[in-house]
Structure formats: structure tokens, C-alpha cells
XYZ file of C-alpha atoms in Angstrom:
492
model
C -0.067 -0.230 -0.333
C 0.972 3.335 -0.552
C 2.113 6.632 1.660
C -0.241 9.194 2.064
C 0.313 11.774 -0.055
C 0.687 15.851 0.708
C -2.915 17.299 0.876
C -3.179 19.356 -3.261
C -3.747 22.931 -1.691
C -3.779 24.413 -5.115
C -6.716 25.093 -7.043
C -6.405 24.982 -10.862
C -6.540 22.831 -13.943
C -3.472 20.583 -13.511
C -4.389 20.842 -9.880
C -7.789 18.803 -11.260
C -5.741 17.143 -12.886
C -3.307 15.671 -10.347
C -6.060 14.825 -7.870
C -8.072 12.574 -10.601
C -4.767 10.936 -11.133
C -4.593 9.638 -6.780
C -8.081 9.378 -7.083
C -7.308 6.426 -10.189
C -4.172 5.012 -8.499
C -6.761 4.799 -4.512
C -9.364 2.757 -6.637
C -6.727 0.036 -8.192
C -5.833 -0.420 -4.297
C -3.497 2.069 -3.712
C 0.109 0.095 -4.869
C 2.707 2.440 -3.701
C 5.117 4.232 -7.081
C 7.966 1.710 -6.416
C 4.878 -0.805 -7.944
C 3.386 1.339 -9.924
C 6.838 3.047 -11.523
C 7.057 -2.068 -12.390
C 4.061 -1.900 -14.702
C 4.488 1.460 -16.209
C 8.215 1.303 -17.110
C 8.718 4.795 -15.806
C 10.925 5.469 -12.345
C 8.744 5.520 -8.987
C 10.091 9.611 -8.537
C 8.083 10.894 -12.344
C 4.805 8.926 -11.863
C 4.987 10.621 -8.292
C 5.449 13.602 -9.682
C 2.941 13.054 -12.053
C 0.738 12.630 -9.245
C 2.530 16.281 -7.035
C -0.020 19.274 -8.554
C 3.964 20.664 -9.686
C 3.050 20.861 -13.089
C 1.345 18.508 -16.243
C 3.113 16.593 -16.953
C 3.514 15.026 -20.614
C 1.452 12.755 -22.013
C 3.096 9.731 -22.377
C 3.933 9.284 -18.111
C -0.185 10.358 -17.791
C -0.675 7.506 -19.732
C 1.109 4.638 -18.081
C 0.460 6.231 -14.592
C -4.429 5.244 -16.071
C -2.290 2.100 -17.937
C -1.123 0.839 -13.972
C -4.160 1.771 -13.040
C -6.158 -0.034 -15.091
C -7.876 3.631 -16.159
C -8.913 4.529 -20.053
C -6.083 5.803 -21.590
C -8.444 7.568 -24.290
C -9.846 9.333 -22.113
C -7.007 10.373 -20.578
C -5.758 11.378 -23.591
C -8.940 13.672 -24.305
C -8.687 14.923 -20.502
C -4.488 15.306 -21.226
C -4.268 18.436 -24.161
C -7.780 19.332 -22.965
C -5.726 20.816 -19.867
C -2.193 20.594 -21.656
C -4.264 23.417 -24.411
C -5.612 25.816 -20.428
C -2.001 25.530 -20.203
C -0.062 26.717 -22.494
C -3.075 29.654 -23.471
C -1.764 30.477 -19.715
C 1.576 30.307 -20.478
C 1.388 32.958 -24.006
C -1.432 35.007 -24.118
C -0.691 35.449 -27.436
C -1.645 31.607 -28.517
C -5.361 32.015 -27.734
C -5.130 36.216 -29.869
C -5.231 37.487 -26.569
C -3.329 41.277 -25.958
C -2.626 40.669 -22.382
C 1.544 41.187 -22.014
C 3.198 37.612 -21.797
C 5.184 35.960 -18.611
C 7.811 38.246 -17.701
C 6.528 42.177 -17.928
C 6.576 44.133 -15.012
C 6.310 42.941 -11.660
C 7.034 39.365 -13.394
C 9.456 37.049 -11.683
C 11.998 36.923 -14.132
C 12.022 33.046 -13.239
C 8.511 32.088 -13.518
C 8.330 34.622 -16.806
C 11.099 31.766 -18.091
C 9.116 28.423 -16.767
C 6.442 29.366 -18.366
C 7.941 30.083 -21.591
C 9.848 26.341 -20.981
C 6.228 24.682 -20.468
C 4.778 26.473 -23.963
C 7.444 24.987 -26.191
C 6.874 21.678 -23.866
C 3.566 21.718 -24.260
C 2.832 22.943 -27.921
C 5.449 19.705 -28.740
C 3.911 17.188 -26.953
C 0.799 18.480 -28.692
C 2.113 17.922 -32.433
C 1.665 14.724 -33.401
C 4.712 13.292 -35.743
C 3.845 13.345 -39.254
C 7.457 11.868 -40.472
C 6.697 10.052 -43.489
C 8.749 11.060 -46.854
C 6.653 12.469 -49.461
C 4.473 10.551 -51.551
C 5.757 9.627 -54.893
C 3.962 11.518 -58.290
C 3.833 9.184 -60.409
C 1.918 5.849 -59.133
C 1.135 3.184 -62.131
C -0.200 -0.114 -61.578
C -0.418 -2.162 -57.958
C -3.963 -2.002 -57.772
C -3.977 -5.872 -56.973
C -1.519 -5.579 -54.494
C -2.407 -2.378 -53.295
C -6.390 -3.330 -52.717
C -4.509 -5.891 -50.684
C -1.651 -4.222 -47.793
C -4.802 -1.720 -47.703
C -7.065 -5.037 -46.862
C -4.903 -6.193 -44.447
C -4.321 -2.913 -42.072
C -7.871 -2.910 -42.379
C -8.684 -6.210 -40.720
C -10.982 -5.612 -38.381
C -9.152 -8.485 -35.990
C -7.006 -7.191 -32.754
C -3.467 -7.029 -32.725
C -2.980 -5.300 -35.979
C -0.679 -7.232 -37.822
C 2.388 -6.167 -39.374
C 2.523 -6.180 -42.630
C 6.389 -6.760 -44.734
C 6.223 -5.307 -48.133
C 9.072 -7.103 -49.755
C 10.521 -6.872 -53.735
C 13.814 -6.683 -55.263
C 15.812 -3.537 -55.413
C 13.764 -1.298 -57.149
C 10.862 -2.633 -57.959
C 9.265 0.408 -55.669
C 8.659 -0.557 -52.383
C 8.877 2.586 -50.564
C 6.079 3.739 -52.867
C 3.656 1.613 -51.854
C 4.205 2.328 -48.634
C 3.900 5.803 -49.031
C 0.345 5.296 -51.496
C -0.965 2.363 -48.388
C 0.083 5.874 -45.908
C -2.558 7.545 -48.132
C -4.820 5.392 -48.268
C -5.862 4.615 -44.851
C -4.309 8.221 -43.157
C -7.734 8.318 -41.747
C -7.189 5.878 -39.594
C -4.116 6.201 -37.975
C -5.432 9.628 -36.895
C -2.385 10.632 -33.759
C 0.358 10.642 -36.806
C 3.159 8.746 -38.829
C 6.093 7.095 -37.913
C 9.281 6.308 -40.043
C 13.134 5.185 -40.110
C 15.828 3.864 -42.514
C 16.954 1.497 -40.902
C 20.065 1.426 -43.794
C 21.422 4.758 -42.692
C 21.505 2.648 -38.565
C 23.898 -0.322 -38.440
C 22.939 -3.777 -38.064
C 20.683 -5.562 -35.793
C 19.300 -4.585 -32.265
C 21.734 -1.449 -32.601
C 19.836 -0.137 -35.256
C 16.657 -0.588 -33.850
C 17.527 0.740 -30.347
C 18.273 4.381 -32.144
C 15.176 3.873 -33.719
C 12.947 3.472 -31.158
C 15.133 6.876 -28.683
C 13.878 8.945 -32.137
C 10.778 7.722 -31.494
C 10.164 8.433 -27.946
C 11.409 11.529 -28.047
C 8.763 12.651 -31.038
C 5.980 10.446 -28.909
C 6.455 13.225 -26.400
C 8.604 11.541 -23.611
C 11.510 13.806 -22.976
C 15.404 12.413 -23.319
C 16.150 12.572 -19.190
C 12.136 10.833 -18.783
C 13.073 8.043 -21.746
C 14.533 4.533 -19.670
C 18.437 3.808 -19.384
C 17.567 0.275 -19.750
C 16.954 -1.023 -22.902
C 14.354 -3.522 -22.002
C 12.467 -0.223 -20.435
C 12.744 1.553 -23.884
C 11.419 -0.928 -25.633
C 8.062 -1.525 -22.668
C 7.695 1.929 -23.088
C 7.440 2.324 -26.644
C 5.027 -0.139 -27.200
C 2.869 1.482 -24.765
C 3.227 4.117 -26.370
C 1.794 2.326 -29.534
C -0.752 0.235 -27.602
C -2.475 3.477 -27.231
C -2.555 5.788 -30.139
C -3.848 5.544 -33.496
C 0.017 5.574 -34.997
C 1.743 4.191 -38.802
C 4.692 3.904 -38.351
C 6.748 2.699 -42.064
C 10.695 0.357 -41.597
C 12.204 0.610 -44.336
C 15.039 -1.176 -45.844
C 15.313 -3.878 -43.554
C 17.435 -7.078 -43.039
C 17.029 -8.696 -41.346
C 14.693 -10.003 -38.584
C 16.860 -8.118 -35.636
C 16.203 -4.710 -36.172
C 12.172 -4.864 -36.200
C 11.897 -7.162 -34.369
C 11.517 -4.442 -31.168
C 10.186 -2.180 -33.029
C 6.956 -4.359 -33.442
C 4.454 -4.227 -31.180
C 1.273 -5.811 -29.405
C -2.139 -3.976 -30.315
C -4.893 -2.569 -31.716
C -4.707 0.407 -33.127
C -1.554 0.976 -34.693
C 0.161 -0.713 -38.417
C 3.511 -1.207 -39.126
C 4.500 -1.589 -42.252
C 8.244 -3.022 -43.176
C 9.590 -2.891 -46.960
C 12.462 -5.148 -46.996
C 14.012 -7.312 -50.208
C 14.686 -10.190 -48.040
C 11.334 -11.725 -46.990
C 12.329 -12.188 -43.699
C 10.690 -15.391 -42.537
C 11.477 -14.959 -38.700
C 8.629 -13.323 -37.856
C 5.774 -14.245 -36.369
C 2.521 -13.853 -37.532
C 3.828 -11.014 -40.533
C 1.465 -10.508 -43.369
C 3.637 -10.881 -46.233
C 3.193 -8.946 -50.288
C 5.290 -9.669 -52.997
C 6.106 -6.756 -55.027
C 7.826 -7.688 -59.190
C 8.235 -6.075 -61.624
C 5.907 -4.312 -63.611
C 3.435 -5.602 -66.394
C 4.801 -4.360 -69.428
C 1.911 -1.995 -70.251
C 2.574 -0.490 -66.743
C 5.576 -0.100 -67.879
C 5.319 1.950 -70.872
C 2.847 3.447 -68.731
C 4.503 5.295 -66.460
C 7.493 6.146 -69.309
C 4.290 8.238 -70.997
C 3.967 9.612 -67.747
C 7.124 11.415 -66.915
C 7.811 11.673 -70.843
C 4.174 12.886 -72.845
C 1.863 10.433 -74.805
C 3.517 11.697 -77.316
C 7.214 11.100 -77.314
C 6.205 6.993 -75.491
C 3.034 6.457 -78.044
C 2.079 5.153 -81.573
C 5.143 4.768 -83.870
C 7.238 5.008 -80.840
C 5.689 2.095 -79.214
C 7.408 -0.918 -80.124
C 10.528 1.623 -78.921
C 8.853 2.294 -75.401
C 8.426 -1.306 -74.680
C 12.250 -2.443 -75.452
C 13.406 0.762 -73.454
C 11.014 -0.652 -70.555
C 12.989 -4.254 -71.213
C 16.152 -2.780 -70.458
C 15.598 -1.272 -67.286
C 13.888 -4.884 -66.348
C 10.361 -3.413 -65.915
C 11.164 -1.285 -63.009
C 9.744 1.743 -61.853
C 13.822 2.627 -60.064
C 15.115 1.985 -63.506
C 12.073 4.437 -65.646
C 11.830 6.910 -63.558
C 15.343 7.487 -64.223
C 15.453 6.765 -67.763
C 12.401 8.672 -67.964
C 13.657 12.235 -66.720
C 16.990 11.843 -68.385
C 13.963 11.594 -71.471
C 11.977 14.422 -70.096
C 15.026 16.736 -69.972
C 16.608 16.056 -73.472
C 13.320 16.769 -75.701
C 15.915 16.138 -78.678
C 16.318 12.834 -78.323
C 14.175 10.228 -79.809
C 12.987 6.752 -77.689
C 14.915 5.323 -80.351
C 17.523 7.189 -79.422
C 17.535 6.378 -75.628
C 17.127 2.278 -76.171
C 20.228 2.479 -78.837
C 22.666 4.267 -76.055
C 20.914 1.616 -73.254
C 21.523 -1.376 -75.811
C 24.998 -0.867 -75.358
C 25.653 -3.176 -72.118
C 28.787 -0.902 -71.384
C 26.676 2.002 -71.488
C 24.012 0.587 -69.625
C 24.743 1.406 -65.913
C 26.055 4.684 -66.450
C 23.489 5.380 -68.780
C 20.494 4.125 -65.059
C 21.628 7.812 -63.291
C 20.222 11.380 -62.737
C 21.734 13.983 -60.097
C 22.079 11.565 -57.124
C 20.582 8.969 -57.791
C 21.066 5.403 -60.169
C 20.954 1.470 -60.316
C 24.391 1.175 -59.800
C 25.039 1.851 -56.762
C 21.928 -0.013 -54.986
C 22.994 -3.160 -56.720
C 27.520 -2.246 -54.934
C 25.476 -1.891 -51.370
C 23.648 -5.716 -51.956
C 26.730 -7.625 -53.153
C 28.940 -5.726 -50.013
C 27.160 -7.659 -48.105
C 26.991 -10.700 -49.457
C 29.258 -13.700 -48.695
C 32.336 -14.629 -50.626
C 30.031 -17.460 -52.151
C 27.276 -14.840 -52.571
C 29.965 -12.592 -54.554
C 31.384 -15.553 -56.972
C 27.675 -16.975 -56.710
C 26.695 -13.273 -58.693
C 29.421 -13.030 -60.971
C 28.608 -15.911 -62.149
C 25.779 -14.856 -63.352
C 27.908 -12.293 -64.789
C 29.857 -15.618 -67.156
C 26.309 -16.766 -68.452
C 24.783 -13.844 -69.228
C 21.611 -15.682 -69.240
C 17.726 -14.446 -68.314
C 17.944 -16.858 -66.056
C 19.539 -19.435 -64.130
C 19.175 -22.761 -61.923
C 20.280 -24.779 -58.836
C 21.570 -27.234 -61.718
C 23.652 -24.667 -63.352
C 24.976 -23.096 -60.832
C 26.378 -26.133 -58.697
C 27.945 -26.992 -61.081
C 29.810 -24.176 -62.597
C 30.622 -23.752 -59.100
C 31.348 -27.104 -58.720
C 29.132 -27.612 -55.189
C 26.199 -29.921 -54.019
C 22.961 -29.076 -55.003
C 21.828 -27.455 -50.999
C 24.670 -25.579 -51.548
C 24.096 -23.394 -54.755
C 19.721 -23.730 -53.743
C 21.216 -21.902 -49.849
C 23.589 -19.034 -52.178
C 20.334 -18.607 -55.563
C 18.438 -17.821 -51.750
C 20.187 -15.509 -50.508
C 20.326 -13.556 -53.699
C 16.861 -13.875 -53.589
C 16.893 -11.708 -50.412
C 19.634 -9.594 -51.551
C 17.341 -8.362 -53.982
C 19.224 -9.084 -56.754
C 17.127 -12.411 -58.561
C 13.957 -13.927 -57.958
C 12.162 -16.849 -58.201
C 10.955 -18.500 -61.027
C 7.593 -20.562 -60.436
C 9.038 -23.818 -61.253
C 10.879 -25.050 -59.040
C 15.210 -24.509 -58.992
C 14.674 -21.854 -61.210
C 15.534 -17.906 -60.936
C 14.915 -14.821 -63.521
C 18.059 -12.883 -63.539
C 16.878 -9.621 -64.698
C 19.714 -7.003 -67.700
C 20.179 -5.616 -65.274
C 21.692 -7.596 -62.656
C 22.936 -9.187 -65.443
C 24.827 -6.820 -66.747
C 26.174 -5.698 -63.185
C 26.821 -9.184 -62.480
C 29.436 -9.520 -65.809
C 31.502 -5.808 -65.087
C 31.469 -7.527 -61.363
C 33.288 -10.239 -63.016
C 35.047 -7.842 -65.347
C 36.883 -5.645 -62.732
C 37.207 -8.863 -60.372
C 39.448 -10.559 -63.188
C 41.619 -7.567 -64.543
C 42.309 -7.089 -60.412
C 43.611 -10.402 -60.074
C 45.255 -10.611 -63.088
C 49.162 -9.916 -62.601
C 51.096 -6.893 -63.965
C 52.920 -6.357 -67.424
C 55.319 -5.930 -68.019
C 56.277 -4.053 -71.044
C 58.485 -5.175 -74.823
C 61.715 -4.465 -75.280
C 61.534 -2.839 -79.026
C 63.172 -3.655 -81.488
C 67.339 -3.149 -81.829
C 67.177 -1.853 -78.179
C 69.604 -3.332 -76.420
C 68.233 -5.887 -72.633
C 68.830 -4.226 -69.687
C 68.051 -6.864 -66.489
C 64.728 -5.241 -64.834
C 64.856 -6.160 -60.863
C 62.088 -6.386 -58.925
C 61.136 -6.306 -55.907
C 62.514 -9.255 -53.833
C 60.777 -11.182 -50.567
C 62.986 -11.938 -48.047
C 64.620 -15.479 -48.678
C 63.351 -14.725 -52.996
C 64.594 -14.094 -55.837
C 62.491 -12.994 -58.842
C 64.203 -12.885 -62.035
C 62.738 -10.853 -65.995
C 63.849 -11.643 -69.096
C 62.792 -9.335 -71.529
């Protein structure tokens, strides 16, 4: 049982709010603040201060207090927002359109004035719901079936909400689909959107912890109240997701370890993950597989970027050839479409002729700081040594397909090992699986990239050549740097 608290002598909305918190605690059996702390994942002093009446607690602390006492979090959030609004108005009357003098005028206590101003800024920060999603793509073609499928998953009435994984190869438009999904279901998540690009945050737990700290701050938890213990941080974050209606987008997840701590059991918030990998280790997640656009959709995207007059009609065959060279991938189509739009003197046939040269294909798919090759290089560098060897073999084959048997024979490995390597390339976003077992599709872009990697590797591994002496030039001995105990000679 908790000990009696100091009486509240003051009047006003904050004191009334504190009295009601105390009453709620009393109805819950008057547990000690130490016991409440174990449930709420806040230190006892923070919870005790929430009911002290000195100042309005943050929304995060309020909801944790209420949840630990078994109260109605939705009702208490409405009450908190009403009180916070009145505190903000009192801190800065100009916010309500009043003309009275601001705090700190003649006769005011300077320290009290600064405290009020600071309180007003804090309340404004807490009242603003997070809106962290990047801009949605202005051009979005096709994907009607898969978008409807994703919307159905999000709108299912069953609780808890199911995490949704959107996966597919490099450049297929996973983030574009996720952002379009966020727009379609925005009314269901009035408390805001959280966003993180996991590819920029480091591997595994390091990545998720960094993201979680940022999310807690965005949800109104002051930095000094973010728990030091990692498990308490996870618990607080999940509690906030359970109490609010938030859309959370986690982009470019590399493995399950990055995602698990950021998923909560909640009936209100929705977590969406984009990844090249299938993330099969995530329990209960729904997966939407995204493939290349249909050829008609690819041509339609080019027409939206360049104009119907340059894409349709007599240019239809060249446009289809251009889409083929781009692998029907939205990223590549968007790049070449922007370049064509910026060069009205170029015909579509001219662009096809440029990209048909396999040596120039990768360099042609670059505009500004966006290019296809960099993404392929990143995926290649994250592979195991055997996975890289498999990619170089794809460059040698130069075919649009590969099989387990072909790779096993080429690398002189067992079929089981070849199957694992090819599956790792699928999870890296470099291959797509065909409907026939043991068969994989190699896009034109990946084939050209792999051939370039193979050439670069062979060139770097080749021994340096020594130029021959010209005819009639006296032969001279050339000395090569010697290792201890060795001697080398080169005859010209």
C-alpha cells in the first residue's frame, strides 16, 4: 500500500488533474509508486511527480500512469490534451489571440516567466503529432491489386494488428507502395506517422535502439525520461503504440533483428516494413511480394514522365524495348524517363540505342544522386564471399535465367549449397524466383552489373604486364622487389 501523499492546496486545472490521478490510483488499490513503476516502466519519482500538482506531466507519463492503474487511456488522453491546451494559453496568451502582456512584464518574476515559456514550448511539442513520412511519389502506375491487398491487411478488424512486410527486388518500388498505402489509410491513424530508414542506422539491435530513442522523443517523451534500460525503452515504446493510432513505416530492413523490437502487440497502430529479404523469422507478419511492372504499366509510367506523344504511336515498339532494358523496374524507368524529359531532342529509339550497349547501361541509369548501380553495389557488398562468387557467375552466364543445377555445376558445389546461395541472392534483392522449382530469373540490369563485377575482379587479380623491349633496343635486366629469401628475375 502506498503512503499518504501531501495534500493539494492549489486550485486550477493542473491541481484538479493531479487529484484525479490520485483518485485513480486509490481505486486501483493504492499501490506504491515503486509497484506502479514496474508496471508503467517509468521510475517511481517520475510517477510521483505526475500526481504532485506542481506541473502537468507529459502525455507519455500520464498514459503510463493510467495504464498501470487500469484506467481508460483514450479518455485520459482527451483530458490531458484539454488541460495542456489551457496551460499553453496561460503560458502565452498571444497563442489564443489575446492582447494581454506576455509573462515577464513589469512586476513579474523572471524565473517564473522563463518556466512558463519553457512549459509552453514543451506542451506545443507534445501536442504536435509526428508526421515523419517522406513525400509520396507523384507518379504511381499500376499496383492496384497489390495495393488493395495491402489495404485489406491494414483494415482488418481483428486485434492485434498484424505487421505488414512489403518485399521485392532492388528498384521495384517497395517504398512507393508503402507511402501510397499510408495515404490510403491515413484516416485510421489520426495520431501521426513514424518513419525510419533502417539501412542508415547500423545492424541489428544497434539500429533498432537508435530508431526507438528517436521515436520516443517524437511521441513526446523528454530525453531525460527515456529509460536507460533497453528493455524498459522497448516496453515504453510498445505501450505508446498500444495507446495511440499510429502508422509506423520501417524502410529497408536488413534482417529480423532490426525489426522485432519495433513491433508491438497493438489493436490501434500499424507497422509496415519494406525489405529485400523475406524476413521469414518474423512471427505472424503478413508479406506482400512485389514484382516488376507489367509491360503495359512500364510504358504507361514512361508516358507519364515523358509525354504520350513521345512514347505512344510509332514509338510503341521502342518504348517496349526501353522498358525491357530497364527490367520493368520503376526505379530504372523513372531515371531514364526523367532523362528523356530533360532532353526533348532525344528520341526513344536514341535512348534504346544508348542503353542497348551493355557497357553503357549502368552509367546511363543515373540522374542526380540517384542511380541503379549504387544500390546493386550495396547489395553485393553485403553478400558472403560465396554469394559474391555466385553473382560473378551470373555475369559469365549472361542469360535471363539460372538454375540450382547450373550454379552447382559452375561452382563445383553440392546442389543444396547452390540452392542456399541462390536463395541468399533472392533475399539480397538481386534475383526473383520463377514458378518452376529450382529456377530463378536474372534481370538484364543484374546480368550487366554482374558481368561488370566479373571483369573488374578479373582485372584486379591479373598479374602486372611488363612491356617488351623495342626491336634493336639493348636488353637490360630489370630488378623486381624481392621478398626475404626469394629472388625473381624477368627477362626482356
